[in-house]
Amino acid sequence: MTERIYEAIKKASSLLSSKDLDENAAQLLMEFVTNKSGASLLADMREYLTKTQQTAFWKHTEELLTGKPIQHIIGYEMFYGRQFEVNGNVLIPRPETEELVENALKISMKLFETKDIHMADIGTGSGAIAISFKKEWPEATVAATDISEEALKVAERNAKKNEAEITFYQGNLTEPIKQQKWDVVLSNPPYIAPEESVAMSKTVVDFEPNHALFAEEDGLYFYKKLAKELPRVMKTPSLIGLEIGYQQGTAVRELFQKAFPEAQVEIIQDINGKDRMIFCEIHE
Ligand code: SAM
Ligand code: GLN
């Protein structure tokens, strides 16, 4: 006799929470294993699992218990309403970053008189920022870069699957895009200080690429480099949008106000009320 769906979810959730892991993953795993969406799963909670489903569910629960992210088991994460393939070579795109894209689109709409703009995403990872921007602003010419060849392979597959035309470049920060000038540059660079890793979930530290997460100099290393490099590649008017750590607002604002003395630099909070992005509007 197999278990009922709700019994298996309940058991797996409590195992996960006893290890301080995200217990919601049990429900998501069940959706994956039974191939049912949230609502229909809810309606079938008292049904019995098939033998195959039960075996798969517990095999994957064992993986979750090692800290493996549910997105690595189901193979994708949703971002801005679209599916993005993820694996251990890319950061799993976060909801905070959707807010970066949303604000960048809103500000760009006001700032530019034409739809024909050139946008670059530095450190694209899964391609989430570049691909979402292109889908929402189809007239834009979009480039995306990463230092990691492996990440770019994933981003390229995501662009294809989402039917977004993007030019990808491998290289260090602005190096691959410095022959051109840009209307919009967006980036979610690594910004966590290495010292913070001890307090972080092992789902993140052990399974997401460390070169996507950590940055020296209290997490400010990449903002310092970008503040130095970006003045040479921005048009007037133009927009820079950066995701930041919630305690980095003042420091990053200062860096960009110095690099662009005439610009309007603004810190914007995320849905949780935390400083999460910086926008730098460069005018005549
Ligand atoms: N943009 C994606 C997102 O928001 O989900 C990924 C962001 S992840 C925090 C940072 C990305 O920057 C990683 O994909 C990493 O490989 C890339 N990266 C790290 N150092 C870099 C460098 N020097 N030049 C370009 N990209 C870099
Ligand atoms: N927000 C991510 C996290 O909490 C970090 C993203 C980044 O370093 N840019 O793991």
Coordinates of C-alpha atoms and ligand atoms in Angstrom, one line a residue, residues 91 94 96-97 188-192 200 204 208 212-214 223 243 276, ligand 2:
L91 CA 22.4 31.6 -9.8
R94 CA 15.4 35.8 -7.4
E96 CA 14.2 40.8 -5.9
T97 CA 15.7 40.8 -9.4
N188 CA 23.1 42.0 -10.5
P189 CA 26.7 41.4 -9.6
P190 CA 27.9 39.2 -6.8
Y191 CA 27.6 41.3 -3.7
I192 CA 27.8 39.1 -0.6
M200 CA 23.8 31.5 4.9
V204 CA 22.7 28.6 -1.4
E208 CA 24.9 27.8 -6.2
A212 CA 28.0 34.3 -8.6
L213 CA 27.5 35.2 -5.0
F214 CA 30.6 36.5 -3.2
Y223 CA 30.4 48.1 -7.8
E243 CA 20.9 45.2 -7.6
R276 CA 17.7 46.7 -3.0
Ligands
GLN2 N1 20.2 37.7 -3.4 C1 21.2 36.6 -3.5 C2 21.2 35.8 -2.2 O1 20.7 36.2 -1.3 C3 22.6 37.2 -3.8 C4 22.7 37.8 -5.2 C5 23.9 38.5 -5.4 O2 25.0 38.3 -4.7 N2 23.9 39.3 -6.4 O3 21.7 34.7 -2.2

